[in-house]
Amino acid sequence: MGQMTAGQVLAQVDDLLPNSYPGEQKRRWLRQAEGFVLEEVVRAHEGGEAAELPDELADAAPLLAPAPYDGLYRHYVEAQIHYANGELERYNNAMALWNNGLMTLRDYWCREHLPRRQVQALRLC
């Protein structure tokens, strides 16, 4: 099982939640979600400083979150669709799933990667 790609996420969203939003808009929402993963999870750990968010997500572009945590992307895009449709209860449910997925990914990332050193030494006097 490899990294999930942007195209796979968008295809999954369209299969599970039929909608009329153009692919370009859904790709922007997916890029937002990837930006949150990058800033809130990856860059807080060693080696993450060099990670960059691409200007555009191509269909074949692999996403940062590994399986089984990659389901969070679908929840974010679905939440944005629900919000745009004015379906606030569905939006809240999808955002709760997104938040849970992001926290679970952050917990996993903390277990697997060293935190980035912010301070070289601690002075006590």
PDB file of C-alpha atoms in Angstrom:
ATOM      1  CA  MET A   1       0.000   0.000   0.000  1.00  0.00           C
ATOM      2  CA  GLY A   2       1.677   3.244  -1.161  1.00  0.00           C
ATOM      3  CA  GLN A   3       1.094   6.887  -0.427  1.00  0.00           C
ATOM      4  CA  MET A   4      -2.354   8.149  -1.324  1.00  0.00           C
ATOM      5  CA  THR A   5      -2.342  10.653  -4.173  1.00  0.00           C
ATOM      6  CA  ALA A   6      -4.393  13.794  -4.721  1.00  0.00           C
ATOM      7  CA  GLY A   7      -6.267  12.129  -7.575  1.00  0.00           C
ATOM      8  CA  GLN A   8      -7.226   9.171  -5.400  1.00  0.00           C
ATOM      9  CA  VAL A   9      -8.599  11.442  -2.670  1.00  0.00           C
ATOM     10  CA  LEU A  10     -10.663  13.476  -5.127  1.00  0.00           C
ATOM     11  CA  ALA A  11     -12.004  10.335  -6.810  1.00  0.00           C
ATOM     12  CA  GLN A  12     -12.974   8.949  -3.410  1.00  0.00           C
ATOM     13  CA  VAL A  13     -14.765  12.187  -2.500  1.00  0.00           C
ATOM     14  CA  ASP A  14     -16.687  12.181  -5.770  1.00  0.00           C
ATOM     15  CA  ASP A  15     -17.677   8.519  -5.300  1.00  0.00           C
ATOM     16  CA  LEU A  16     -18.858   8.973  -1.727  1.00  0.00           C
ATOM     17  CA  LEU A  17     -20.301  12.485  -2.003  1.00  0.00           C
ATOM     18  CA  PRO A  18     -21.647  13.331  -5.464  1.00  0.00           C
ATOM     19  CA  ASN A  19     -21.212  17.059  -6.066  1.00  0.00           C
ATOM     20  CA  SER A  20     -21.046  19.622  -8.841  1.00  0.00           C
ATOM     21  CA  TYR A  21     -17.936  21.471  -7.687  1.00  0.00           C
ATOM     22  CA  PRO A  22     -15.148  21.669 -10.269  1.00  0.00           C
ATOM     23  CA  GLY A  23     -11.996  19.646  -9.714  1.00  0.00           C
ATOM     24  CA  GLU A  24      -9.965  22.839  -9.467  1.00  0.00           C
ATOM     25  CA  GLN A  25     -11.936  23.992  -6.407  1.00  0.00           C
ATOM     26  CA  LYS A  26     -11.697  20.596  -4.703  1.00  0.00           C
ATOM     27  CA  ARG A  27      -7.958  20.575  -5.439  1.00  0.00           C
ATOM     28  CA  ARG A  28      -7.639  23.975  -3.670  1.00  0.00           C
ATOM     29  CA  TRP A  29      -9.419  22.560  -0.627  1.00  0.00           C
ATOM     30  CA  LEU A  30      -7.162  19.512  -0.677  1.00  0.00           C
ATOM     31  CA  ARG A  31      -4.111  21.776  -0.893  1.00  0.00           C
ATOM     32  CA  GLN A  32      -5.390  23.625   2.190  1.00  0.00           C
ATOM     33  CA  ALA A  33      -5.630  20.328   4.067  1.00  0.00           C
ATOM     34  CA  GLU A  34      -2.117  19.390   2.965  1.00  0.00           C
ATOM     35  CA  GLY A  35      -0.929  22.794   4.183  1.00  0.00           C
ATOM     36  CA  PHE A  36      -2.385  22.103   7.638  1.00  0.00           C
ATOM     37  CA  VAL A  37      -0.649  18.715   7.749  1.00  0.00           C
ATOM     38  CA  LEU A  38       2.619  20.324   6.687  1.00  0.00           C
ATOM     39  CA  GLU A  39       2.496  23.217   9.167  1.00  0.00           C
ATOM     40  CA  GLU A  40       0.883  21.512  12.163  1.00  0.00           C
ATOM     41  CA  VAL A  41       2.564  18.107  11.977  1.00  0.00           C
ATOM     42  CA  VAL A  42       5.576  17.793   9.683  1.00  0.00           C
ATOM     43  CA  ARG A  43       7.441  21.068  10.244  1.00  0.00           C
ATOM     44  CA  ALA A  44       7.342  20.657  14.025  1.00  0.00           C
ATOM     45  CA  HIS A  45       9.800  17.758  13.765  1.00  0.00           C
ATOM     46  CA  GLU A  46      13.385  17.295  12.639  1.00  0.00           C
ATOM     47  CA  GLY A  47      13.753  17.192   8.874  1.00  0.00           C
ATOM     48  CA  GLY A  48      10.383  18.856   8.340  1.00  0.00           C
ATOM     49  CA  GLU A  49      11.819  22.336   7.866  1.00  0.00           C
ATOM     50  CA  ALA A  50      12.734  21.540   4.265  1.00  0.00           C
ATOM     51  CA  ALA A  51       9.268  20.259   3.312  1.00  0.00           C
ATOM     52  CA  GLU A  52       7.449  22.524   0.871  1.00  0.00           C
ATOM     53  CA  LEU A  53       3.842  22.790  -0.244  1.00  0.00           C
ATOM     54  CA  PRO A  54       3.561  22.613  -4.034  1.00  0.00           C
ATOM     55  CA  ASP A  55       1.800  25.458  -5.844  1.00  0.00           C
ATOM     56  CA  GLU A  56      -0.609  22.943  -7.354  1.00  0.00           C
ATOM     57  CA  LEU A  57      -1.428  19.343  -6.516  1.00  0.00           C
ATOM     58  CA  ALA A  58      -1.235  17.096  -9.577  1.00  0.00           C
ATOM     59  CA  ASP A  59      -3.352  13.927  -9.617  1.00  0.00           C
ATOM     60  CA  ALA A  60      -0.240  11.782  -9.175  1.00  0.00           C
ATOM     61  CA  ALA A  61       1.177  13.934  -6.341  1.00  0.00           C
ATOM     62  CA  PRO A  62       1.647  11.823  -3.187  1.00  0.00           C
ATOM     63  CA  LEU A  63       0.256  13.359  -0.010  1.00  0.00           C
ATOM     64  CA  LEU A  64       2.191  13.652   3.258  1.00  0.00           C
ATOM     65  CA  ALA A  65      -0.048  11.603   5.556  1.00  0.00           C
ATOM     66  CA  PRO A  66       0.714   7.874   5.326  1.00  0.00           C
ATOM     67  CA  ALA A  67      -1.900   5.123   5.454  1.00  0.00           C
ATOM     68  CA  PRO A  68      -3.998   4.564   7.539  1.00  0.00           C
ATOM     69  CA  TYR A  69      -4.038   8.265   8.477  1.00  0.00           C
ATOM     70  CA  ASP A  70      -4.658   9.518   4.926  1.00  0.00           C
ATOM     71  CA  GLY A  71      -8.456   9.389   5.313  1.00  0.00           C
ATOM     72  CA  LEU A  72      -8.343  12.798   6.945  1.00  0.00           C
ATOM     73  CA  TYR A  73      -7.954  14.495   3.531  1.00  0.00           C
ATOM     74  CA  ARG A  74     -11.323  13.172   2.371  1.00  0.00           C
ATOM     75  CA  HIS A  75     -13.014  14.519   5.496  1.00  0.00           C
ATOM     76  CA  TYR A  76     -11.595  17.994   4.951  1.00  0.00           C
ATOM     77  CA  VAL A  77     -12.736  18.210   1.316  1.00  0.00           C
ATOM     78  CA  GLU A  78     -16.162  16.819   2.225  1.00  0.00           C
ATOM     79  CA  ALA A  79     -16.472  19.389   5.025  1.00  0.00           C
ATOM     80  CA  GLN A  80     -15.748  22.216   2.593  1.00  0.00           C
ATOM     81  CA  ILE A  81     -18.399  20.881   0.194  1.00  0.00           C
ATOM     82  CA  HIS A  82     -20.954  20.697   3.014  1.00  0.00           C
ATOM     83  CA  TYR A  83     -20.057  24.215   4.142  1.00  0.00           C
ATOM     84  CA  ALA A  84     -20.418  25.586   0.610  1.00  0.00           C
ATOM     85  CA  ASN A  85     -23.811  23.869   0.370  1.00  0.00           C
ATOM     86  CA  GLY A  86     -24.944  25.402   3.668  1.00  0.00           C
ATOM     87  CA  GLU A  87     -25.249  21.977   5.319  1.00  0.00           C
ATOM     88  CA  LEU A  88     -23.827  22.978   8.684  1.00  0.00           C
ATOM     89  CA  GLU A  89     -24.633  19.788  10.596  1.00  0.00           C
ATOM     90  CA  ARG A  90     -22.842  17.693   7.980  1.00  0.00           C
ATOM     91  CA  TYR A  91     -20.008  20.232   7.940  1.00  0.00           C
ATOM     92  CA  ASN A  92     -19.605  19.948  11.721  1.00  0.00           C
ATOM     93  CA  ASN A  93     -19.554  16.145  11.530  1.00  0.00           C
ATOM     94  CA  ALA A  94     -16.951  16.124   8.758  1.00  0.00           C
ATOM     95  CA  MET A  95     -14.791  18.692  10.584  1.00  0.00           C
ATOM     96  CA  ALA A  96     -14.939  16.602  13.762  1.00  0.00           C
ATOM     97  CA  LEU A  97     -13.629  13.643  11.742  1.00  0.00           C
ATOM     98  CA  TRP A  98     -10.927  15.866  10.186  1.00  0.00           C
ATOM     99  CA  ASN A  99      -9.834  17.167  13.603  1.00  0.00           C
ATOM    100  CA  ASN A 100      -9.713  13.648  15.026  1.00  0.00           C
ATOM    101  CA  GLY A 101      -7.703  12.458  12.020  1.00  0.00           C
ATOM    102  CA  LEU A 102      -5.263  15.347  12.310  1.00  0.00           C
ATOM    103  CA  MET A 103      -4.731  14.722  16.042  1.00  0.00           C
ATOM    104  CA  THR A 104      -4.231  11.005  15.431  1.00  0.00           C
ATOM    105  CA  LEU A 105      -1.706  11.760  12.676  1.00  0.00           C
ATOM    106  CA  ARG A 106       0.089  14.221  14.967  1.00  0.00           C
ATOM    107  CA  ASP A 107       0.286  11.566  17.707  1.00  0.00           C
ATOM    108  CA  TYR A 108       1.729   9.045  15.243  1.00  0.00           C
ATOM    109  CA  TRP A 109       4.211  11.591  13.872  1.00  0.00           C
ATOM    110  CA  CYS A 110       5.388  12.449  17.403  1.00  0.00           C
ATOM    111  CA  ARG A 111       6.037   8.785  18.123  1.00  0.00           C
ATOM    112  CA  GLU A 112       8.010   8.253  14.904  1.00  0.00           C
ATOM    113  CA  HIS A 113       9.996  11.512  14.552  1.00  0.00           C
ATOM    114  CA  LEU A 114      12.161  13.548  16.867  1.00  0.00           C
ATOM    115  CA  PRO A 115      10.863  17.020  17.750  1.00  0.00           C
ATOM    116  CA  ARG A 116      12.720  19.917  16.202  1.00  0.00           C
ATOM    117  CA  ARG A 117      15.115  21.522  18.653  1.00  0.00           C
ATOM    118  CA  GLN A 118      14.001  25.057  19.279  1.00  0.00           C
ATOM    119  CA  VAL A 119      16.662  25.978  21.862  1.00  0.00           C
ATOM    120  CA  GLN A 120      20.278  24.869  21.894  1.00  0.00           C
ATOM    121  CA  ALA A 121      20.652  24.861  25.689  1.00  0.00           C
ATOM    122  CA  LEU A 122      18.679  25.737  28.771  1.00  0.00           C
ATOM    123  CA  ARG A 123      20.201  28.323  31.106  1.00  0.00           C
ATOM    124  CA  LEU A 124      19.228  28.022  34.723  1.00  0.00           C
ATOM    125  CA  CYS A 125      21.028  31.138  36.001  1.00  0.00           C
TER     126      CYS A 125
END
